[in-house]
Amino acid sequence: MKLLIVDDEEHLVESMTESLPWSTVGITSLSAAYSGKQALGIMEQEPADLVITDVRMPGMSGIELIGEIKRRWPRTVCMLLTGHAEFEYAQEGLKHKVSHYLLKPVKDEELLANVKEAIDGWLAEQEQMRTLVQSQAMVHRNRPILRANLLNNLIQGRPWHDRKLAEELALYDIPVRVGDETSLMLIRMEDREQRYGISDVPVMAFAVTNIVEELLGDGYGSWSCEDLYGHLLFVVDHNLEKEHPQRQELERLADEARRIVSRLLRLTVSIVVSPAGVFPDSLEELYQRCVATIRSQIGADSDVVVRLSEDHEKAAPHIVASLYTPPLFAHLLEAGNWSAAREKLEEIFREWRAQYSGSGEHLSEIDYALKAAFSYFVHKNGRLLADYRLNQASDFKGIGELAYWAFGMLDKLQEEMNTEMSESRHSLVNQIQRFLQTHLSEDVSLQAIADHVYMHPTHVSKVFKKETGENISEYVLRLRMDKAVFLLKESKYKIYEVAGLLGYKNPTYFIKVFKDHFGVTPQEFRE
C-alpha cells in the first residue's frame, strides 16, 4: 500500500513519516507533499492508494485536493487531518467520500488504527471488485456449462422462484422466459456402425446439437443440455410464432434433423417430441414423459420420431419425492451445511406423515436412502461404517425411531466435524504465533503472516481473533513488550539495539511505545 501525507507544516509531516511504524499496518511505500499542487504532481507520477491531507493549506485546500483526487483517481482512499473542528469541513469531506475525519493533535495509536481500518476497507473493496470481475469472466467462459446445469436442475424438479429463475435466464442469455409456451425434444444417439470411440461421443453430441439448433433457429428459441442418461434435451420456445408464421412443425424439423445426422455423421437417432406446456411449470412432467417413452415405447427400436399425445393422465407418484429433490441430503452433508441437512430431514419425515403414514414400504425407502447418504459421508471422510453401526441391519418399528436415529447421527457427525475444524484453527494460530516469535525483528505485518500461512489476510485476522480473543496487532505489541522486558533485564544491549531486535526501526518510537505501555522509559526500567 502506498501512502501520501499532505500538510503545509513540514515538521509535522517529517514527524509522521519518520517516527511511526507504518509497515505494521500494511504501508509499503511512503511519500510526502507540502501543498495540494505538489501532492497532485506526486500522484501523477505514482498514484497513492491512501492520502492523508490537512484541510487548510495555502492555495489548494485539502477539500479541493480530495475532490480532484477522487475525480482523477477514484479508487484512492482519502483521510482528513485538521486542527479545525468546524462541521462544514466534515460535510464537505463526506461529499467526497472521505473515509476518516481526524482532529489534530491525533495520537499515534489512533492514527495508525484509523489507517489500518482504511486499508482493511480498501482491501475488502478490492477483493469484492476482483471477485465480481472473476465471476463475470467465469459466467462468460462457462456459460454453456451453466446453461446446461440450470436446465438439468429444472428437469429434476428443483424448485425455483419465478423472479430468481428469470434473472438466471437473462444472465445466461437463454432465449426462454417464464410463462412462455414450450415443448421438449429428447434425442437418443446410437452408433450402430461403431464408427466412433468413447472419446468421440462429446464431439458427436456437440455436432448433433449444432444441427438441431440451426434447424430450430428459423422460428423457435431453443435451449439444450445433456441429461443424466446421455440424451440430448432441447427446450423449444414457441413464442416466436408471430415473427415466423411459416415456420415448420416440430415433428418435421425433428425428422429432418434425424435424416441430416444419419447422412453427415452416420449416427442413428431417435427423437421424442412433447406437446406444448407453460414454462417452467410443465417442464418436469413433460421431460419424465419423454424419458418414459424412450424406455417403454421406443426401446430397442431406433431411427424414429415419436410425438407424445396431448391428453395424458398424470400417474400418481409412488415415491418419497423429497428424498430425490435437489439439494439431496447427501450433498448437504458433503457441503457441511448442517442446518439445511436438518431441514431436509424434517421435510422428508413431514412428507411421509402427510402422504404415506403407516406405510412400511416408504419407511424402508427413507431408511435405505438416509443410510446410503450417511455411509457415503463416513467413507468420504476416512472413517469406517462399523464406527457408526452403519454396517448393521436396521429394525426401526416406526417413523419416530427412524427420525431419532437420523437426527442423532447428524448431530454426532456435526460435532466431530466441528471438533476437527476447531483443531485446525488452533493449529493455524500456533503456526502464526511461532512465526511472530521467530520473525519479531522482521516484517510481521498482516500480509506477511498471511503469505506465510497461504491464506487471505482477512481470514487470518478473523481466525486469530476468534481463537485467542485479541487482535494480531495486540498480540505483537504484547510479545514485543515481554521480550523488551527480558532484553532490558538480562542483556547488555543498548536501547537502540533492543529496539532493532524488536522490529522498531525508530528507537524514539520504541521508547514512546514502551513508556505508554509501562509508564517508564526503557532506561528508567533498566535502572
XYZ file of C-alpha atoms in Angstrom:
527
model
C 0.000 0.000 0.000
C 1.309 3.459 -0.966
C 0.639 6.334 1.442
C 0.884 10.051 0.662
C 0.854 12.570 3.552
C -0.006 16.188 2.657
C 0.380 19.113 5.087
C 1.903 22.590 4.842
C 3.511 22.130 8.290
C 6.797 20.449 7.299
C 7.833 19.469 10.831
C 4.526 17.623 11.305
C 4.948 15.734 8.013
C 8.522 14.748 8.894
C 7.449 13.560 12.330
C 4.694 11.425 10.863
C 6.843 9.919 8.115
C 9.918 9.182 10.222
C 8.637 8.181 13.659
C 5.656 5.906 13.009
C 5.939 2.167 12.199
C 3.831 2.318 9.034
C 4.850 -1.165 7.913
C 2.972 -2.714 10.841
C -0.341 -1.559 9.339
C 0.482 -2.546 5.771
C 2.132 0.590 4.333
C 4.963 -0.398 1.991
C 5.687 2.948 0.311
C 5.587 6.415 1.904
C 5.798 9.880 0.337
C 5.091 13.441 1.469
C 3.894 16.715 -0.022
C 3.614 20.198 1.468
C 0.846 21.579 -0.765
C -2.079 20.410 -2.819
C -0.293 21.219 -6.072
C 2.783 19.228 -5.060
C 0.542 16.311 -3.994
C -1.114 16.188 -7.430
C 2.312 16.171 -9.059
C 3.298 13.146 -6.988
C 0.002 11.444 -7.770
C 0.592 11.947 -11.494
C 3.997 10.265 -11.227
C 2.986 7.415 -8.894
C -0.636 7.371 -7.619
C -1.024 6.578 -3.929
C -3.546 4.102 -2.557
C -4.160 6.235 0.553
C -3.887 10.013 1.038
C -3.890 11.796 4.418
C -4.263 15.539 3.981
C -4.677 18.632 6.119
C -7.744 20.754 5.380
C -6.419 24.311 5.466
C -3.390 24.829 3.265
C -2.252 27.810 1.164
C -3.525 27.718 -2.404
C -5.446 24.475 -2.748
C -7.323 23.313 0.356
C -7.459 19.699 1.465
C -11.121 19.502 0.433
C -10.264 20.750 -3.080
C -7.353 18.328 -3.255
C -9.557 15.368 -2.317
C -12.152 16.426 -4.866
C -9.511 16.453 -7.612
C -8.036 13.134 -6.465
C -11.454 11.469 -6.415
C -12.153 12.800 -9.922
C -8.895 11.513 -11.381
C -8.104 8.540 -9.119
C -11.483 7.419 -7.771
C -10.127 4.294 -6.048
C -7.702 6.235 -3.832
C -8.793 6.340 -0.173
C -8.667 9.805 1.407
C -8.476 10.864 5.068
C -8.782 14.367 6.502
C -6.438 15.528 9.283
C -7.045 19.022 10.628
C -6.992 21.175 13.690
C -10.238 22.872 12.683
C -13.352 21.124 14.001
C -15.942 23.091 12.052
C -18.862 20.938 10.959
C -18.873 22.213 7.386
C -15.475 20.616 6.770
C -16.847 17.271 7.806
C -19.813 17.805 5.485
C -17.566 18.657 2.554
C -15.407 15.630 3.320
C -18.426 13.349 3.312
C -19.427 14.641 -0.127
C -16.101 13.366 -1.457
C -16.421 10.037 0.392
C -13.634 10.690 2.884
C -13.024 7.502 4.870
C -11.943 9.167 8.170
C -12.014 12.648 9.695
C -9.334 13.157 12.389
C -8.655 16.192 14.560
C -5.180 17.421 15.491
C -3.412 16.564 17.654
C -4.063 12.896 16.965
C -2.373 10.147 18.966
C -0.024 7.863 17.068
C -2.032 4.785 18.031
C -5.271 6.392 16.871
C -3.756 7.466 13.561
C -2.280 4.022 12.896
C -5.533 2.322 13.883
C -7.533 4.514 11.503
C -5.051 3.958 8.685
C -5.252 0.200 9.260
C -9.048 0.390 9.239
C -8.968 2.357 5.977
C -6.541 -0.152 4.429
C -8.690 -3.089 5.532
C -11.707 -1.426 3.933
C -9.743 -0.750 0.743
C -8.532 -4.349 0.580
C -12.059 -5.647 1.160
C -13.371 -3.418 -1.640
C -10.606 -4.542 -3.995
C -11.328 -8.167 -3.160
C -15.027 -7.592 -3.825
C -14.283 -5.975 -7.187
C -11.849 -8.735 -8.084
C -14.448 -11.338 -7.158
C -17.066 -9.570 -9.286
C -14.773 -9.408 -12.318
C -13.758 -13.036 -11.866
C -17.371 -14.140 -11.509
C -18.376 -12.247 -14.654
C -15.468 -13.794 -16.562
C -16.376 -17.216 -15.196
C -20.001 -16.831 -16.297
C -18.891 -15.845 -19.797
C -16.308 -18.632 -20.025
C -18.541 -21.337 -18.567
C -21.874 -20.150 -19.975
C -22.602 -23.392 -21.888
C -21.995 -25.464 -18.733
C -24.027 -23.109 -16.536
C -26.928 -23.148 -19.002
C -26.874 -26.948 -19.129
C -26.686 -27.242 -15.319
C -29.661 -24.930 -14.871
C -31.776 -26.961 -17.282
C -30.770 -30.227 -15.594
C -31.786 -28.786 -12.220
C -35.193 -27.803 -13.603
C -35.995 -31.159 -15.210
C -35.002 -32.903 -11.973
C -37.656 -30.925 -10.114
C -35.551 -28.392 -8.235
C -37.904 -25.551 -7.207
C -37.120 -22.025 -8.404
C -38.809 -18.764 -7.576
C -40.025 -17.166 -10.826
C -38.092 -13.958 -10.227
C -34.824 -15.755 -9.462
C -35.271 -18.042 -12.468
C -35.933 -15.034 -14.704
C -32.664 -13.469 -13.503
C -30.741 -16.667 -14.257
C -32.264 -16.946 -17.740
C -31.274 -13.356 -18.525
C -27.768 -13.775 -17.023
C -27.021 -16.816 -19.195
C -28.668 -15.261 -22.280
C -31.197 -18.101 -22.611
C -33.954 -17.376 -25.210
C -36.756 -18.717 -22.983
C -38.829 -16.746 -20.488
C -41.011 -17.694 -17.551
C -44.582 -18.226 -18.787
C -43.595 -18.995 -22.395
C -45.207 -21.874 -24.275
C -42.520 -24.524 -24.737
C -42.136 -28.104 -25.993
C -39.351 -30.625 -25.479
C -37.301 -32.628 -27.943
C -35.437 -35.587 -26.414
C -32.811 -37.243 -28.635
C -31.147 -40.607 -28.119
C -27.971 -41.081 -30.182
C -26.694 -44.506 -31.238
C -23.552 -45.518 -33.100
C -24.871 -48.705 -34.694
C -21.915 -48.996 -37.071
C -19.419 -48.452 -34.209
C -17.571 -45.808 -36.183
C -16.596 -43.737 -33.142
C -14.728 -44.315 -29.896
C -15.791 -43.242 -26.409
C -13.669 -40.090 -26.647
C -15.618 -39.054 -29.772
C -19.018 -39.047 -28.049
C -18.824 -35.442 -26.714
C -17.808 -34.196 -30.176
C -20.702 -36.044 -31.811
C -23.140 -34.665 -29.218
C -21.834 -31.168 -29.967
C -22.307 -31.722 -33.698
C -25.869 -33.035 -33.291
C -26.708 -30.091 -31.019
C -25.466 -27.616 -33.655
C -27.536 -29.291 -36.378
C -30.731 -29.216 -34.318
C -30.197 -25.623 -33.112
C -29.632 -24.454 -36.698
C -32.871 -26.100 -37.830
C -34.802 -24.607 -34.883
C -33.242 -21.179 -35.372
C -35.761 -20.116 -38.009
C -38.907 -19.797 -35.916
C -38.067 -21.139 -32.479
C -35.944 -20.234 -29.493
C -34.047 -23.200 -28.047
C -32.050 -24.218 -25.002
C -30.253 -27.546 -24.688
C -28.361 -29.835 -22.345
C -27.268 -33.442 -21.972
C -29.333 -35.166 -19.287
C -28.179 -37.719 -16.725
C -28.881 -40.601 -19.140
C -26.809 -39.217 -22.010
C -29.814 -37.965 -24.008
C -29.784 -34.570 -25.703
C -32.672 -32.421 -24.492
C -33.960 -29.262 -26.182
C -36.442 -26.810 -24.700
C -38.198 -25.305 -27.725
C -39.859 -21.916 -27.256
C -42.978 -21.268 -29.379
C -43.222 -17.523 -28.680
C -41.580 -16.503 -31.962
C -44.624 -17.661 -33.963
C -45.793 -14.170 -34.912
C -42.397 -13.316 -36.378
C -42.244 -16.614 -38.316
C -45.782 -17.552 -39.379
C -44.457 -20.065 -41.965
C -42.249 -22.000 -39.607
C -42.222 -25.786 -39.909
C -43.850 -28.029 -37.353
C -41.563 -29.537 -34.760
C -42.157 -33.102 -35.992
C -40.959 -32.175 -39.479
C -37.881 -30.429 -38.101
C -37.168 -33.427 -35.891
C -37.425 -35.779 -38.883
C -35.154 -33.528 -40.938
C -32.618 -33.481 -38.104
C -32.766 -37.296 -37.981
C -32.008 -37.559 -41.721
C -29.182 -34.974 -41.651
C -27.469 -36.645 -38.676
C -27.704 -40.017 -40.377
C -26.280 -38.670 -43.652
C -23.480 -36.484 -42.266
C -22.456 -38.237 -39.071
C -23.610 -41.801 -39.797
C -25.342 -41.868 -36.423
C -28.804 -43.229 -35.675
C -31.045 -41.012 -33.583
C -34.485 -41.468 -32.068
C -36.428 -38.321 -31.203
C -39.390 -37.763 -28.885
C -41.346 -34.509 -29.314
C -43.626 -33.416 -26.480
C -46.792 -31.321 -26.633
C -46.582 -27.702 -25.559
C -46.758 -26.603 -21.954
C -46.145 -23.495 -19.849
C -42.505 -22.962 -18.840
C -41.299 -23.942 -16.267
C -44.405 -25.464 -14.626
C -44.821 -28.292 -17.145
C -41.117 -28.918 -17.725
C -40.503 -31.763 -15.270
C -43.670 -33.658 -16.223
C -43.015 -33.382 -19.984
C -39.426 -34.485 -19.503
C -40.442 -37.554 -17.475
C -42.957 -38.485 -20.203
C -40.245 -38.202 -22.859
C -37.842 -40.404 -20.877
C -40.601 -42.944 -20.214
C -41.383 -43.028 -23.942
C -37.735 -43.677 -24.842
C -37.679 -46.503 -22.310
C -41.067 -48.142 -22.864
C -42.187 -47.359 -26.428
C -39.018 -46.958 -28.478
C -36.895 -49.406 -26.514
C -34.552 -51.313 -28.828
C -36.011 -49.628 -31.913
C -34.196 -46.683 -33.442
C -34.271 -44.104 -36.221
C -37.790 -42.927 -35.339
C -39.579 -39.719 -34.390
C -42.375 -40.038 -31.813
C -44.904 -37.349 -30.957
C -46.449 -37.540 -27.471
C -50.226 -37.147 -27.299
C -51.827 -34.012 -25.897
C -54.056 -35.954 -23.497
C -52.191 -37.629 -20.710
C -53.367 -38.714 -17.320
C -50.582 -37.999 -14.873
C -49.709 -41.055 -12.781
C -49.789 -40.564 -9.050
C -46.205 -40.515 -7.669
C -45.287 -43.514 -5.544
C -42.018 -42.223 -4.075
C -40.950 -40.037 -1.172
C -40.157 -37.183 -3.554
C -38.178 -35.047 -1.096
C -35.516 -37.774 -0.960
C -34.701 -37.128 -4.619
C -35.413 -33.414 -4.982
C -32.254 -31.246 -5.089
C -30.446 -30.366 -2.971
C -30.027 -34.002 -1.977
C -29.384 -34.916 1.652
C -26.030 -36.489 0.702
C -24.905 -33.259 -0.989
C -25.865 -31.163 2.043
C -23.803 -33.461 4.258
C -20.833 -33.245 1.916
C -21.029 -29.430 1.894
C -21.173 -29.316 5.707
C -24.460 -27.389 5.546
C -25.781 -28.829 8.790
C -28.790 -26.554 9.232
C -30.003 -27.266 5.679
C -29.406 -31.002 6.205
C -31.576 -30.878 9.339
C -34.309 -29.042 7.412
C -34.080 -31.709 4.685
C -34.638 -34.465 7.237
C -37.632 -32.612 8.634
C -39.023 -32.234 5.085
C -38.610 -35.969 4.401
C -40.332 -37.080 7.593
C -43.049 -34.462 7.147
C -43.800 -35.822 3.658
C -44.038 -39.409 4.976
C -46.502 -38.376 7.669
C -48.614 -36.381 5.211
C -48.721 -38.891 2.323
C -47.541 -42.323 3.450
C -48.350 -42.511 7.166
C -48.307 -46.152 8.239
C -46.526 -47.352 5.082
C -43.644 -49.642 5.969
C -42.714 -49.703 2.280
C -41.940 -45.994 2.235
C -40.377 -46.123 5.696
C -37.843 -48.593 4.276
C -37.258 -46.308 1.283
C -36.318 -43.465 3.633
C -34.179 -45.795 5.755
C -32.161 -47.059 2.777
C -31.695 -43.591 1.289
C -30.513 -41.985 4.538
C -28.207 -44.872 5.388
C -26.655 -44.617 1.930
C -26.073 -40.861 2.376
C -24.529 -41.300 5.832
C -22.358 -44.200 4.595
C -21.050 -42.093 1.709
C -20.165 -39.225 4.066
C -18.458 -41.521 6.573
C -16.316 -43.203 3.907
C -15.579 -39.850 2.224
C -14.067 -38.628 5.489
C -11.891 -41.702 6.016
C -13.986 -43.416 8.665
C -15.482 -46.910 8.919
C -19.155 -47.846 8.817
C -18.652 -50.030 11.898
C -17.712 -46.935 13.934
C -21.293 -45.724 13.463
C -23.052 -49.112 13.255
C -23.977 -48.387 9.659
C -22.940 -51.906 8.691
C -25.740 -53.412 10.786
C -29.266 -54.159 9.596
C -31.946 -51.650 10.607
C -35.009 -52.634 12.590
C -36.969 -49.434 13.036
C -40.518 -50.019 14.250
C -41.820 -46.637 13.176
C -41.064 -43.170 11.876
C -40.258 -41.942 15.399
C -37.373 -44.382 15.844
C -36.027 -43.678 12.350
C -36.161 -39.913 12.894
C -34.482 -40.223 16.322
C -31.645 -42.249 14.764
C -31.226 -39.913 11.756
C -31.088 -36.702 13.791
C -28.751 -38.342 16.301
C -26.403 -39.433 13.537
C -26.469 -35.927 12.058
C -25.629 -34.362 15.449
C -22.756 -36.808 16.000
C -21.183 -36.125 12.606
C -21.574 -32.357 13.030
C -19.913 -32.440 16.446
C -16.972 -34.448 15.092
C -16.520 -32.139 12.100
C -16.685 -29.037 14.322
C -14.037 -30.552 16.607
C -11.777 -31.164 13.625
C -12.327 -27.591 12.424
C -11.508 -26.220 15.883
C -8.304 -28.264 15.995
C -7.386 -26.954 12.547
C -7.905 -23.350 13.659
C -5.907 -23.976 16.824
C -3.065 -25.361 14.700
C -3.210 -22.255 12.468
C -2.970 -19.928 15.476
C 0.028 -21.874 16.794
C 1.676 -21.553 13.399
C 1.069 -17.779 13.393
C 2.432 -17.395 16.924
C 5.588 -19.362 16.087
C 6.122 -17.188 13.008
C 5.764 -13.987 15.028
C 8.080 -15.201 17.788
C 10.732 -16.169 15.243
C 10.475 -13.111 12.970
C 9.706 -10.386 15.511
C 12.600 -8.224 14.307
C 11.477 -8.543 10.663
C 8.290 -7.802 8.733
C 5.397 -9.065 10.855
C 2.622 -7.246 9.027
C -0.710 -8.982 8.495
C 0.152 -9.505 4.823
C 3.468 -11.166 5.715
C 1.691 -13.505 8.132
C -0.973 -14.313 5.537
C 1.704 -15.094 2.932
C 3.414 -17.431 5.407
C 0.268 -19.494 6.068
C -1.057 -19.190 2.456
C -4.353 -17.569 3.427
C -6.162 -14.274 2.863
C -5.246 -11.569 5.424
C -8.880 -11.009 6.427
C -9.397 -14.725 7.140
C -6.152 -14.907 9.150
C -7.187 -11.904 11.249
C -10.685 -13.294 11.944
C -9.440 -16.775 12.911
C -6.766 -15.376 15.249
C -9.263 -13.049 16.927
C -11.856 -15.823 17.327
C -9.388 -18.315 18.780
C -7.367 -16.009 21.077
C -9.730 -13.145 21.847
C -7.190 -10.496 20.787
C -6.121 -8.883 17.531
C -2.827 -9.849 15.927
C -1.553 -6.284 16.440
C -2.340 -6.560 20.162
C -0.526 -9.888 20.358
C 2.525 -8.461 18.525
C 2.660 -5.493 20.918
C 2.420 -7.770 23.957
C 5.083 -10.076 22.535
C 7.400 -7.153 21.871
C 6.929 -5.666 25.304
C 7.528 -9.048 27.005
C 10.727 -9.529 25.006
C 11.749 -5.921 25.704
C 11.490 -6.565 29.444
C 13.646 -9.687 29.110
C 16.301 -7.983 26.981
C 16.486 -4.937 29.248
C 16.891 -7.112 32.353
C 19.010 -9.985 31.081
C 21.211 -8.436 28.390
C 23.636 -5.553 27.902
C 22.171 -4.458 24.591
C 21.855 -0.709 24.189
C 18.382 0.767 23.893
C 18.601 1.271 20.117
C 19.839 -2.329 19.742
C 16.858 -3.618 21.753
C 14.552 -1.567 19.529
C 16.063 -3.170 16.420
C 15.706 -6.693 17.839
C 12.011 -5.972 18.429
C 11.389 -4.699 14.895
C 11.338 -0.974 15.705
C 13.363 0.889 13.086
C 12.999 4.136 15.021
C 14.352 3.868 18.621
C 12.471 7.040 19.589
C 9.176 5.434 18.700
C 10.124 2.290 20.658
C 10.841 4.433 23.739
C 7.473 6.159 23.358
C 5.564 2.845 22.979
C 7.403 1.314 25.941
C 6.605 4.303 28.147
C 2.931 4.275 27.099
C 2.784 0.568 27.980
C 4.732 0.526 31.294
C 4.696 4.160 32.420
C 8.530 4.454 32.378
C 11.177 4.697 29.678
C 13.364 1.669 28.853
C 16.344 3.296 30.521
C 14.347 4.054 33.669
C 13.096 0.476 33.710
C 16.645 -0.883 33.364
C 17.931 1.354 36.158
